[in-house]
Short mmCIF file of C-alpha atoms in Angstrom, two decimals:
data_model
loop_
_atom_site.label_atom_id
_atom_site.label_comp_id
_atom_site.label_asym_id
_atom_site.label_seq_id
_atom_site.Cartn_x
_atom_site.Cartn_y
_atom_site.Cartn_z
CA MET A 1 -36.23 44.78 -21.52
CA LYS A 2 -33.78 42.41 -23.13
CA THR A 3 -30.29 41.50 -21.90
CA ASN A 4 -27.97 39.28 -23.87
CA SER A 5 -24.64 37.61 -23.13
CA SER A 6 -22.96 34.52 -24.59
CA ASN A 7 -25.15 32.03 -22.71
CA LEU A 8 -27.73 34.18 -20.96
CA LEU A 9 -30.81 35.91 -22.34
CA ILE A 10 -33.27 37.66 -20.05
CA VAL A 11 -36.60 38.99 -21.29
CA CYS A 12 -38.62 41.01 -18.77
CA LEU A 13 -42.32 41.71 -19.24
CA HIS A 14 -44.06 43.38 -16.27
CA ASN A 15 -43.73 40.90 -13.39
CA LEU A 16 -42.79 38.09 -15.78
CA GLN A 17 -39.24 37.18 -16.55
CA LEU A 18 -37.98 34.69 -19.04
CA ILE A 19 -34.40 33.52 -18.64
CA ILE A 20 -32.54 31.49 -21.20
CA ARG A 21 -29.28 29.93 -20.09
CA SER A 22 -27.13 27.07 -21.26
CA THR A 23 -26.94 24.83 -18.16
CA TYR A 24 -30.65 24.33 -17.56
CA GLY A 25 -31.92 24.95 -21.07
CA THR A 26 -34.64 27.61 -21.28
CA CYS A 27 -36.11 28.63 -17.92
CA LEU A 28 -39.41 30.37 -17.16
CA VAL A 29 -39.28 32.66 -14.13
CA LEU A 30 -42.49 34.22 -12.78
CA ASP A 31 -42.52 36.69 -9.91
CA GLY A 32 -38.85 35.91 -9.35
CA ILE A 33 -39.41 32.16 -8.88
CA LEU A 34 -38.23 29.56 -11.40
CA GLN A 35 -41.27 27.71 -12.70
CA CYS A 36 -39.74 25.26 -15.12
CA SER A 37 -36.74 24.57 -17.32
CA THR A 38 -36.68 22.69 -20.60
CA ARG A 39 -33.95 20.39 -19.26
CA ASP A 40 -35.97 18.74 -16.50
CA GLU A 41 -39.61 19.91 -16.77
CA PHE A 42 -40.71 16.42 -17.87
CA SER A 43 -40.15 15.05 -14.35
CA TYR A 44 -42.60 17.54 -12.82
CA GLN A 45 -45.18 17.51 -15.64
CA GLU A 46 -45.34 13.71 -15.95
CA MET A 47 -45.55 13.12 -12.21
CA ILE A 48 -48.23 15.75 -11.41
CA SER A 49 -50.29 14.31 -14.29
CA PHE A 50 -49.93 10.53 -14.12
CA LEU A 51 -49.89 10.10 -10.34
CA PRO A 52 -53.59 11.14 -10.11
CA LEU A 53 -54.66 9.94 -13.58
CA ASN A 54 -53.40 6.40 -12.98
CA SER A 55 -54.94 6.36 -9.51
CA HIS A 56 -58.42 6.79 -11.05
CA LYS A 57 -60.20 3.93 -12.79
CA SER A 58 -61.79 6.16 -15.43
CA PRO A 59 -60.25 9.66 -15.68
CA LYS A 60 -62.47 10.86 -18.57
CA ASN A 61 -62.96 14.48 -17.62
CA VAL A 62 -59.95 16.36 -16.26
CA LEU A 63 -59.55 19.94 -15.05
CA ILE A 64 -56.20 21.73 -14.90
CA VAL A 65 -56.05 24.87 -12.75
CA GLY A 66 -53.06 27.03 -13.70
CA GLY A 67 -50.42 25.29 -15.80
CA GLY A 68 -50.05 28.24 -18.19
CA ASP A 69 -46.88 26.82 -19.78
CA GLY A 70 -48.91 23.97 -21.30
CA GLY A 71 -46.74 21.11 -20.00
CA VAL A 72 -49.44 19.50 -17.86
CA ALA A 73 -52.01 19.75 -20.68
CA ARG A 74 -49.47 18.05 -22.95
CA GLU A 75 -49.15 15.09 -20.55
CA VAL A 76 -52.83 14.78 -19.52
CA ALA A 77 -53.98 14.77 -23.16
CA LYS A 78 -51.69 11.77 -23.85
CA HIS A 79 -53.61 9.51 -21.46
CA PRO A 80 -55.70 7.03 -23.50
CA LEU A 81 -58.69 7.19 -21.09
CA VAL A 82 -58.87 10.99 -20.93
CA GLU A 83 -61.62 12.38 -23.18
CA GLU A 84 -61.81 16.06 -22.18
CA VAL A 85 -59.15 18.35 -20.73
CA HIS A 86 -60.47 21.61 -19.30
CA GLN A 87 -57.89 24.19 -18.30
CA VAL A 88 -58.43 27.47 -16.49
CA GLU A 89 -55.45 29.84 -16.36
CA ILE A 90 -55.67 33.34 -14.92
CA ASP A 91 -52.75 34.91 -16.79
CA GLU A 92 -52.94 34.87 -20.58
CA ARG A 93 -49.44 36.37 -20.82
CA VAL A 94 -47.91 33.13 -19.49
CA ILE A 95 -49.59 31.19 -22.28
CA GLU A 96 -48.35 33.65 -24.90
CA LEU A 97 -44.80 33.53 -23.49
CA SER A 98 -44.87 29.76 -23.52
CA LYS A 99 -46.08 29.65 -27.14
CA LYS A 100 -43.20 31.92 -28.09
CA TYR A 101 -40.33 30.52 -26.02
CA PHE A 102 -41.39 27.01 -24.91
CA PRO A 103 -42.94 25.29 -27.94
CA SER A 104 -42.15 21.87 -26.48
CA MET A 105 -44.53 22.64 -23.58
CA ALA A 106 -47.01 24.93 -25.33
CA CYS A 107 -47.79 22.06 -27.75
CA GLY A 108 -50.18 20.97 -24.98
CA PHE A 109 -52.54 23.76 -26.10
CA GLN A 110 -52.90 22.18 -29.53
CA SER A 111 -54.64 19.02 -28.32
CA PRO A 112 -58.19 18.57 -29.70
CA LYS A 113 -59.11 17.31 -26.19
CA LEU A 114 -58.33 20.74 -24.64
CA LYS A 115 -60.82 23.47 -23.76
CA LEU A 116 -58.92 26.50 -22.46
CA THR A 117 -60.53 29.25 -20.35
CA ILE A 118 -58.77 32.43 -19.31
CA GLY A 119 -60.07 33.22 -15.86
CA ASP A 120 -59.97 32.61 -12.14
CA GLY A 121 -59.88 28.98 -10.98
CA PHE A 122 -62.01 29.73 -7.91
CA ALA A 123 -64.82 31.29 -9.96
CA TYR A 124 -64.56 28.54 -12.60
CA MET A 125 -64.96 25.74 -10.07
CA LYS A 126 -67.95 27.41 -8.40
CA GLU A 127 -69.68 27.20 -11.79
CA HIS A 128 -68.67 23.59 -12.45
CA GLU A 129 -69.83 21.39 -9.59
CA ASN A 130 -69.72 17.60 -9.73
CA GLU A 131 -68.06 17.58 -13.17
CA PHE A 132 -64.50 16.29 -13.04
CA ASP A 133 -62.85 12.95 -12.36
CA VAL A 134 -59.42 14.46 -11.76
CA ILE A 135 -58.38 18.05 -10.94
CA ILE A 136 -54.71 19.01 -11.19
CA THR A 137 -53.53 22.30 -9.68
CA ASP A 138 -50.29 23.36 -11.34
CA SER A 139 -49.56 26.52 -9.39
CA SER A 140 -46.52 28.48 -8.34
CA ASP A 141 -45.32 28.44 -4.73
CA PRO A 142 -47.57 29.72 -1.90
CA VAL A 143 -46.29 33.28 -2.04
CA GLY A 144 -48.67 36.08 -3.01
CA PRO A 145 -51.90 35.21 -4.87
CA ALA A 146 -51.07 31.48 -5.16
CA GLN A 147 -51.25 31.16 -1.36
CA SER A 148 -55.00 30.57 -1.47
CA LEU A 149 -54.48 27.42 -3.56
CA PHE A 150 -52.95 25.67 -0.54
CA GLN A 151 -55.75 26.43 1.93
CA GLU A 152 -58.79 24.60 3.21
CA SER A 153 -61.30 26.75 1.32
CA TYR A 154 -59.63 25.71 -1.96
CA TYR A 155 -59.86 22.01 -1.07
CA LYS A 156 -63.60 22.50 -0.36
CA LEU A 157 -64.05 23.96 -3.85
CA LEU A 158 -62.04 21.10 -5.37
CA LYS A 159 -64.24 18.54 -3.62
CA ASN A 160 -67.43 20.20 -4.90
CA ALA A 161 -66.15 20.32 -8.48
CA LEU A 162 -65.30 16.59 -8.40
CA ARG A 163 -67.45 13.61 -9.23
CA PRO A 164 -67.97 11.17 -6.31
CA ASP A 165 -64.87 9.03 -6.98
CA GLY A 166 -62.67 11.99 -7.86
CA ILE A 167 -58.99 12.63 -7.21
CA VAL A 168 -57.06 15.89 -6.89
CA CYS A 169 -53.32 16.51 -7.20
CA SER A 170 -51.59 19.81 -6.46
CA GLN A 171 -48.05 21.10 -6.46
CA GLY A 172 -47.27 20.70 -2.78
CA GLY A 173 -43.77 22.08 -2.21
CA SER A 174 -40.71 20.30 -0.85
CA TYR A 175 -40.28 19.01 2.71
CA TRP A 176 -36.60 19.93 2.43
CA LEU A 177 -37.57 23.58 2.02
CA ASN A 178 -40.54 23.88 4.37
CA CYS A 179 -41.79 20.71 6.00
CA LYS A 180 -44.31 22.58 8.17
CA HIS A 181 -45.92 24.20 5.15
CA VAL A 182 -46.32 20.87 3.36
CA LYS A 183 -47.88 19.43 6.51
CA ASN A 184 -50.35 22.35 6.68
CA THR A 185 -51.41 21.74 3.06
CA LEU A 186 -51.92 18.03 3.82
CA GLN A 187 -54.10 18.99 6.78
CA SER A 188 -56.17 21.38 4.63
CA CYS A 189 -56.69 18.53 2.16
CA LYS A 190 -57.58 16.05 4.93
CA LYS A 191 -60.52 18.22 6.02
CA HIS A 192 -62.33 17.37 2.75
CA PHE A 193 -60.72 14.21 1.37
CA SER A 194 -60.86 10.71 2.87
CA THR A 195 -57.47 9.55 1.56
CA VAL A 196 -54.55 11.98 1.50
CA ALA A 197 -50.94 11.35 0.53
CA TYR A 198 -47.76 13.15 -0.46
CA ALA A 199 -45.57 11.98 -3.33
CA HIS A 200 -42.34 13.53 -4.58
CA THR A 201 -39.86 13.72 -7.43
CA ASN A 202 -36.51 15.22 -8.41
CA VAL A 203 -36.41 18.42 -10.43
CA PRO A 204 -32.77 19.64 -10.38
CA SER A 205 -33.61 23.21 -11.41
CA TYR A 206 -35.95 23.71 -8.42
CA PRO A 207 -34.60 24.82 -5.02
CA CYS A 208 -33.26 21.68 -3.26
CA GLY A 209 -33.72 19.80 -6.57
CA HIS A 210 -36.94 18.41 -5.18
CA ILE A 211 -40.72 18.97 -5.36
CA GLY A 212 -43.79 17.18 -4.05
CA PHE A 213 -47.48 16.71 -4.72
CA VAL A 214 -50.45 16.62 -2.36
CA ILE A 215 -52.97 14.05 -3.56
CA GLY A 216 -56.50 13.77 -2.22
CA CYS A 217 -59.03 11.06 -2.99
CA LEU A 218 -62.73 11.04 -2.03
CA GLU A 219 -62.71 7.24 -1.63
CA PRO A 220 -61.53 6.14 1.85
CA HIS A 221 -58.61 3.75 2.49
CA ARG A 222 -57.22 3.98 -1.03
CA ASP A 223 -53.69 2.72 -1.57
CA LEU A 224 -52.57 5.56 -3.83
CA LYS A 225 -49.06 4.17 -4.22
CA SER A 226 -50.36 1.23 -6.29
CA PRO A 227 -51.52 2.59 -9.66
CA ILE A 228 -54.87 1.25 -10.95
CA LYS A 229 -53.73 1.72 -14.52
CA GLU A 230 -50.28 0.35 -15.39
CA PHE A 231 -48.92 1.46 -18.76
CA SER A 232 -47.41 -1.26 -20.95
CA SER A 233 -43.97 -0.73 -22.54
CA THR A 234 -45.73 0.04 -25.83
CA GLU A 235 -47.98 2.64 -24.17
CA LEU A 236 -44.99 4.29 -22.41
CA GLU A 237 -43.19 4.41 -25.76
CA ASN A 238 -46.18 5.75 -27.70
CA MET A 239 -46.76 8.42 -25.09
CA LYS A 240 -43.05 9.36 -25.19
CA LEU A 241 -42.81 9.27 -21.39
CA LYS A 242 -39.30 10.06 -20.12
CA TYR A 243 -39.80 9.86 -16.36
CA TYR A 244 -42.99 8.09 -15.26
CA THR A 245 -43.31 4.31 -14.90
CA SER A 246 -45.40 2.22 -12.48
CA ASN A 247 -42.27 1.64 -10.35
CA VAL A 248 -41.58 5.37 -10.22
CA HIS A 249 -45.25 5.96 -9.27
CA SER A 250 -45.02 3.62 -6.24
CA ALA A 251 -41.56 4.82 -5.19
CA ALA A 252 -42.73 8.45 -5.16
CA PHE A 253 -44.77 7.79 -2.00
CA ALA A 254 -41.83 6.48 0.08
CA LEU A 255 -40.86 9.21 2.54
CA PRO A 256 -37.78 9.69 4.73
CA ARG A 257 -38.40 8.55 8.30
CA TRP A 258 -38.31 12.08 9.70
CA VAL A 259 -40.88 13.27 7.11
CA GLU A 260 -43.21 10.30 7.63
CA ALA A 261 -43.16 10.96 11.38
CA SER A 262 -44.05 14.60 10.73
CA PHE A 263 -46.79 14.06 8.10
CA TYR A 264 -48.76 10.99 9.16
CA MET B 1 -6.76 31.78 6.04
CA LYS B 2 -9.98 32.75 7.78
CA THR B 3 -12.77 34.94 6.42
CA ASN B 4 -15.74 35.94 8.51
CA SER B 5 -19.04 37.67 7.79
CA SER B 6 -22.41 37.57 9.56
CA ASN B 7 -23.38 34.14 8.27
CA LEU B 8 -20.30 32.90 6.41
CA LEU B 9 -17.02 31.52 7.75
CA ILE B 10 -14.39 30.11 5.42
CA VAL B 11 -11.33 28.27 6.71
CA CYS B 12 -8.74 27.35 4.08
CA LEU B 13 -6.03 24.75 4.71
CA HIS B 14 -3.92 23.83 1.64
CA ASN B 15 -6.38 22.28 -0.82
CA LEU B 16 -9.01 21.86 1.90
CA GLN B 17 -11.70 24.41 2.52
CA LEU B 18 -14.26 24.45 5.25
CA ILE B 19 -17.26 26.68 4.78
CA ILE B 20 -19.79 27.48 7.45
CA ARG B 21 -22.99 29.15 6.30
CA SER B 22 -26.47 29.53 7.71
CA THR B 23 -28.63 28.00 4.96
CA TYR B 24 -27.02 24.57 4.77
CA GLY B 25 -25.50 24.40 8.23
CA THR B 26 -21.77 23.65 8.26
CA CYS B 27 -20.38 22.49 4.91
CA LEU B 28 -17.15 20.59 4.17
CA VAL B 29 -15.60 21.51 0.82
CA LEU B 30 -12.61 19.50 -0.49
CA ASP B 31 -10.79 20.41 -3.67
CA GLY B 32 -13.55 22.91 -4.42
CA ILE B 33 -16.35 20.31 -4.26
CA LEU B 34 -18.96 20.26 -1.49
CA GLN B 35 -18.65 16.92 0.32
CA CYS B 36 -21.34 17.23 2.96
CA SER B 37 -23.41 19.66 4.99
CA THR B 38 -24.74 19.17 8.49
CA ARG B 39 -28.27 19.98 7.30
CA ASP B 40 -28.71 16.99 5.01
CA GLU B 41 -25.69 14.67 5.39
CA PHE B 42 -27.86 12.02 7.08
CA SER B 43 -29.59 11.21 3.79
CA TYR B 44 -26.30 10.30 2.10
CA GLN B 45 -24.64 8.59 5.09
CA GLU B 46 -27.66 6.44 5.99
CA MET B 47 -28.34 5.37 2.42
CA ILE B 48 -24.75 4.47 1.45
CA SER B 49 -24.54 2.43 4.67
CA PHE B 50 -27.87 0.63 5.05
CA LEU B 51 -28.55 -0.14 1.38
CA PRO B 52 -25.65 -2.66 1.30
CA LEU B 53 -25.75 -3.69 5.00
CA ASN B 54 -29.43 -4.65 4.84
CA SER B 55 -28.89 -6.48 1.55
CA HIS B 56 -26.45 -8.87 3.29
CA LYS B 57 -27.67 -11.65 5.59
CA SER B 58 -24.71 -11.32 7.97
CA PRO B 59 -22.68 -8.12 7.56
CA LYS B 60 -20.23 -8.85 10.41
CA ASN B 61 -17.03 -7.44 8.96
CA VAL B 62 -17.28 -4.14 7.09
CA LEU B 63 -14.64 -2.03 5.32
CA ILE B 64 -15.08 1.68 4.63
CA VAL B 65 -12.74 3.18 2.01
CA GLY B 66 -12.56 6.97 2.38
CA GLY B 67 -15.29 8.53 4.51
CA GLY B 68 -12.89 10.82 6.38
CA ASP B 69 -15.69 12.90 7.88
CA GLY B 70 -16.78 9.89 9.98
CA GLY B 71 -20.45 9.93 8.98
CA VAL B 72 -20.45 6.50 7.32
CA ALA B 73 -18.57 4.94 10.27
CA ARG B 74 -21.22 6.47 12.57
CA GLU B 75 -24.02 4.76 10.62
CA VAL B 76 -22.31 1.40 9.96
CA ALA B 77 -21.37 0.99 13.64
CA LYS B 78 -25.07 1.35 14.58
CA HIS B 79 -26.05 -1.84 12.74
CA PRO B 80 -26.76 -4.60 15.29
CA LEU B 81 -25.15 -7.35 13.15
CA VAL B 82 -21.94 -5.44 12.42
CA GLU B 83 -19.06 -6.61 14.66
CA GLU B 84 -16.00 -4.93 13.13
CA VAL B 85 -15.73 -1.70 11.12
CA HIS B 86 -12.41 -1.23 9.33
CA GLN B 87 -11.81 2.14 7.73
CA VAL B 88 -8.96 3.23 5.49
CA GLU B 89 -8.69 6.95 4.77
CA ILE B 90 -5.80 8.45 2.83
CA ASP B 91 -5.99 12.00 4.18
CA GLU B 92 -5.60 12.41 7.93
CA ARG B 93 -6.30 16.15 7.65
CA VAL B 94 -9.94 15.44 6.71
CA ILE B 95 -10.37 13.42 9.90
CA GLU B 96 -8.82 16.18 12.00
CA LEU B 97 -11.02 18.83 10.33
CA SER B 98 -14.10 16.73 10.95
CA LYS B 99 -13.22 16.22 14.62
CA LYS B 100 -12.86 19.98 15.00
CA TYR B 101 -15.80 21.27 12.93
CA PHE B 102 -18.18 18.31 12.45
CA PRO B 103 -18.48 16.55 15.84
CA SER B 104 -21.89 15.12 14.84
CA MET B 105 -20.15 13.13 12.07
CA ALA B 106 -16.73 12.61 13.65
CA CYS B 107 -18.46 10.78 16.53
CA GLY B 108 -18.24 7.77 14.18
CA PHE B 109 -14.53 7.51 15.02
CA GLN B 110 -15.35 6.88 18.70
CA SER B 111 -17.08 3.54 18.13
CA PRO B 112 -15.35 0.58 19.84
CA LYS B 113 -16.15 -1.41 16.65
CA LEU B 114 -13.90 0.87 14.55
CA LYS B 115 -10.32 0.18 13.46
CA LEU B 116 -9.00 3.19 11.57
CA THR B 117 -6.01 3.04 9.20
CA ILE B 118 -4.46 6.08 7.53
CA GLY B 119 -3.36 4.89 4.12
CA ASP B 120 -4.22 4.08 0.54
CA GLY B 121 -7.36 2.00 -0.04
CA PHE B 122 -5.80 0.18 -3.02
CA ALA B 123 -2.76 -0.98 -1.01
CA TYR B 124 -4.96 -1.86 1.98
CA MET B 125 -7.25 -4.10 -0.03
CA LYS B 126 -4.33 -5.90 -1.69
CA GLU B 127 -3.24 -6.93 1.81
CA HIS B 128 -6.74 -7.96 2.94
CA GLU B 129 -8.14 -10.56 0.54
CA ASN B 130 -11.33 -12.51 1.26
CA GLU B 131 -11.97 -10.63 4.53
CA PHE B 132 -15.04 -8.41 4.29
CA ASP B 133 -18.79 -8.97 4.03
CA VAL B 134 -19.51 -5.42 2.89
CA ILE B 135 -17.21 -2.73 1.46
CA ILE B 136 -18.45 0.87 1.26
CA THR B 137 -16.51 3.40 -0.82
CA ASP B 138 -17.31 6.89 0.39
CA SER B 139 -15.28 8.92 -2.09
CA SER B 140 -15.45 12.34 -3.66
CA ASP B 141 -16.44 12.77 -7.31
CA PRO B 142 -14.38 11.17 -10.12
CA VAL B 143 -12.15 14.18 -10.62
CA GLY B 144 -8.40 13.89 -9.90
CA PRO B 145 -7.18 11.03 -7.68
CA ALA B 146 -10.71 9.73 -6.88
CA GLN B 147 -11.16 8.83 -10.57
CA SER B 148 -9.55 5.42 -10.06
CA LEU B 149 -12.28 4.46 -7.57
CA PHE B 150 -14.82 4.32 -10.40
CA GLN B 151 -12.82 2.05 -12.72
CA GLU B 152 -12.74 -1.67 -13.45
CA SER B 153 -9.40 -2.28 -11.69
CA TYR B 154 -10.92 -0.96 -8.47
CA TYR B 155 -13.91 -3.30 -8.75
CA LYS B 156 -11.49 -6.22 -9.22
CA LEU B 157 -9.74 -5.27 -5.96
CA LEU B 158 -13.09 -4.94 -4.18
CA LYS B 159 -14.10 -8.42 -5.35
CA ASN B 160 -10.85 -9.94 -4.08
CA ALA B 161 -11.18 -8.27 -0.68
CA LEU B 162 -14.74 -9.63 -0.27
CA ARG B 163 -15.91 -12.91 1.20
CA PRO B 164 -17.87 -15.11 -1.27
CA ASP B 165 -21.32 -13.61 -0.56
CA GLY B 166 -20.04 -10.04 -0.30
CA ILE B 167 -21.62 -6.76 -1.33
CA VAL B 168 -20.05 -3.44 -2.30
CA CYS B 169 -21.61 0.02 -2.39
CA SER B 170 -19.91 3.15 -3.77
CA GLN B 171 -20.83 6.76 -4.25
CA GLY B 172 -21.90 6.64 -7.89
CA GLY B 173 -22.76 10.19 -8.95
CA SER B 174 -26.05 11.53 -10.27
CA TYR B 175 -27.65 10.65 -13.60
CA TRP B 176 -28.92 14.22 -13.77
CA LEU B 177 -25.34 15.48 -13.86
CA ASN B 178 -23.63 12.83 -15.97
CA CYS B 179 -25.68 9.82 -17.00
CA LYS B 180 -22.90 8.43 -19.21
CA HIS B 181 -20.41 8.44 -16.36
CA VAL B 182 -22.79 6.57 -14.05
CA LYS B 183 -23.36 4.02 -16.81
CA ASN B 184 -19.59 3.54 -17.22
CA THR B 185 -19.21 2.89 -13.48
CA LEU B 186 -22.04 0.33 -13.61
CA GLN B 187 -20.27 -1.39 -16.50
CA SER B 188 -16.97 -1.47 -14.56
CA CYS B 189 -18.82 -3.07 -11.66
CA LYS B 190 -20.60 -5.59 -13.94
CA LYS B 191 -17.25 -7.00 -15.10
CA HIS B 192 -16.66 -8.45 -11.61
CA PHE B 193 -20.06 -8.64 -9.89
CA SER B 194 -23.00 -10.87 -10.83
CA THR B 195 -25.73 -8.52 -9.64
CA VAL B 196 -25.35 -4.79 -10.18
CA ALA B 197 -27.81 -1.99 -9.43
CA TYR B 198 -28.03 1.77 -8.98
CA ALA B 199 -29.98 3.38 -6.16
CA HIS B 200 -30.41 7.07 -5.42
CA THR B 201 -31.41 9.65 -2.84
CA ASN B 202 -31.97 13.39 -2.38
CA VAL B 203 -29.23 15.52 -0.87
CA PRO B 204 -30.25 19.19 -1.43
CA SER B 205 -26.75 20.59 -0.88
CA TYR B 206 -25.27 18.47 -3.72
CA PRO B 207 -25.41 19.67 -7.34
CA CYS B 208 -28.88 18.80 -8.71
CA GLY B 209 -29.91 17.90 -5.11
CA HIS B 210 -29.37 14.26 -6.02
CA ILE B 211 -26.77 11.49 -5.61
CA GLY B 212 -26.63 7.79 -6.39
CA PHE B 213 -24.90 4.57 -5.35
CA VAL B 214 -23.50 1.72 -7.42
CA ILE B 215 -24.13 -1.58 -5.64
CA GLY B 216 -22.50 -4.87 -6.64
CA CYS B 217 -23.26 -8.30 -5.25
CA LEU B 218 -21.27 -11.51 -5.90
CA GLU B 219 -24.44 -13.62 -5.71
CA PRO B 220 -26.29 -13.78 -9.07
CA HIS B 221 -29.95 -12.76 -9.59
CA ARG B 222 -30.26 -10.95 -6.26
CA ASP B 223 -33.23 -8.63 -5.83
CA LEU B 224 -31.33 -5.81 -4.12
CA LYS B 225 -34.41 -3.61 -3.81
CA SER B 226 -35.92 -5.97 -1.21
CA PRO B 227 -33.89 -5.68 2.00
CA ILE B 228 -33.02 -8.97 3.74
CA LYS B 229 -32.98 -7.23 7.10
CA GLU B 230 -35.96 -4.99 7.89
CA PHE B 231 -35.52 -2.75 10.93
CA SER B 232 -38.44 -2.65 13.36
CA SER B 233 -39.80 0.72 14.55
CA THR B 234 -37.93 0.20 17.83
CA GLU B 235 -34.66 -0.50 16.00
CA LEU B 236 -35.11 2.58 13.78
CA GLU B 237 -35.75 4.66 16.89
CA ASN B 238 -32.82 3.20 18.85
CA MET B 239 -30.49 3.79 15.90
CA LYS B 240 -31.79 7.37 15.56
CA LEU B 241 -32.30 6.95 11.83
CA LYS B 242 -33.71 10.07 10.16
CA TYR B 243 -33.90 8.96 6.53
CA TYR B 244 -33.66 5.21 5.98
CA THR B 245 -36.64 2.84 6.24
CA SER B 246 -37.38 -0.40 4.33
CA ASN B 247 -39.79 1.54 2.08
CA VAL B 248 -37.11 4.13 1.31
CA HIS B 249 -34.65 1.27 0.58
CA SER B 250 -36.95 -0.27 -2.05
CA ALA B 251 -37.98 3.07 -3.56
CA ALA B 252 -34.33 4.07 -4.04
CA PHE B 253 -34.00 1.55 -6.88
CA ALA B 254 -36.89 2.95 -8.98
CA LEU B 255 -35.40 4.85 -11.90
CA PRO B 256 -36.89 7.32 -14.38
CA ARG B 257 -37.78 5.65 -17.66
CA TRP B 258 -35.04 7.43 -19.59
CA VAL B 259 -32.41 6.34 -17.02
CA GLU B 260 -33.60 2.74 -16.89
CA ALA B 261 -33.39 2.57 -20.69
CA SER B 262 -29.83 3.89 -20.53
CA PHE B 263 -28.53 1.73 -17.64
CA TYR B 264 -30.04 -1.72 -18.05
#
């Protein structure tokens, strides 16, 4: 189905919807929830990628679970220390939609570092134990099938798929929308990871204009807010980063007093 | 005019509108622009108050320009070093509306530290030179009459009303909405202040869920991101702060790479 007006185009494909509008650029909507817009997607994609990558001393082998638009692959592949990017996405249609309507994100699929698998992240990780330095879960919100990606059993799988000094980073929701849910995800993570933290960023097109990340590290007492790797101005320029800097990395861990009291 | 439905109440009074809805608590709308909501107003009010107050070694005498809802007065009066809070608000109807519908903000008007004047901020400052340690401008967006509060002539007045080591902090808009406008305000401020910086916070009910503050300091080379006064846990608790902490203060000055490149 296709609907067209002066500044609005909607393409519907089964449970997928693609909306193009003028204010927020081109927006991808899945299962009725806005996943990303071309106007501000860089904030989300850069932060979910470089927060964990720059908290690891040698992030050679990276796994992305989900991320069918290609934006996270685009960012992860930029990192000079990353050698292999493995991505497992369950829904091939999202990838095809992105290639057609979001070339600036789907370019992530063109990286020679990328090995893409269409399949279930749970099954994939069971077959790949002790393999990855960093695992990034770029999922939709915990409604429907994505719910399992926020639970303890998923964090157990993540831990098993990691190498001993591994780090995970997942889309963790916003405390403005549902503080209790974010806290539950942090607790699921804490059951399997020694150091756990929540970082956040602004994404105007998301509800509340805000989104966060749950980060887990197998090493105890790690100060995740201080990046191990600090990009030079030349590196930031070469990587065409729009949002992420070392200052932004550290600032992302500062939480409002009421949230800090609730989480930690 | 009054309209009522299950979760929506609208009260219209000339160019003022008051909207009550369930999702964002009670919202004050002036001239068609949402000014604050009871669900998240604390983020804005605490940040616009404590960013400048805690950047000054002795903020005894404070002026608030605007701020008719009373929320900034509520926060400023809490500060243990503040002795006098002067407030000049041009529109008495906003104060009356706030007293009626927003008692949790209007309580700011009950402080024994407060001296409220109904009048024009420009005229008031011309009559009060070299008097204030901190001046906070809590204005609406630069549309219509508020436009003059973002211009160079206003920053000249602010400078003259300040004592030699004074600091000003104004609502400065969001770079997500209009980066060029924020830059222009920073440049207006720079013409009269030696140290100028932009800090920001999340306010979900605002457009883009984001708002910023332009801070000017007469002292050169000041590191505004490091607060001079750090509240202890007991002070934070006694002052019932929900958002502001020293970590949040410092983090508020970290800007996305594209914004930093544009501003500084």
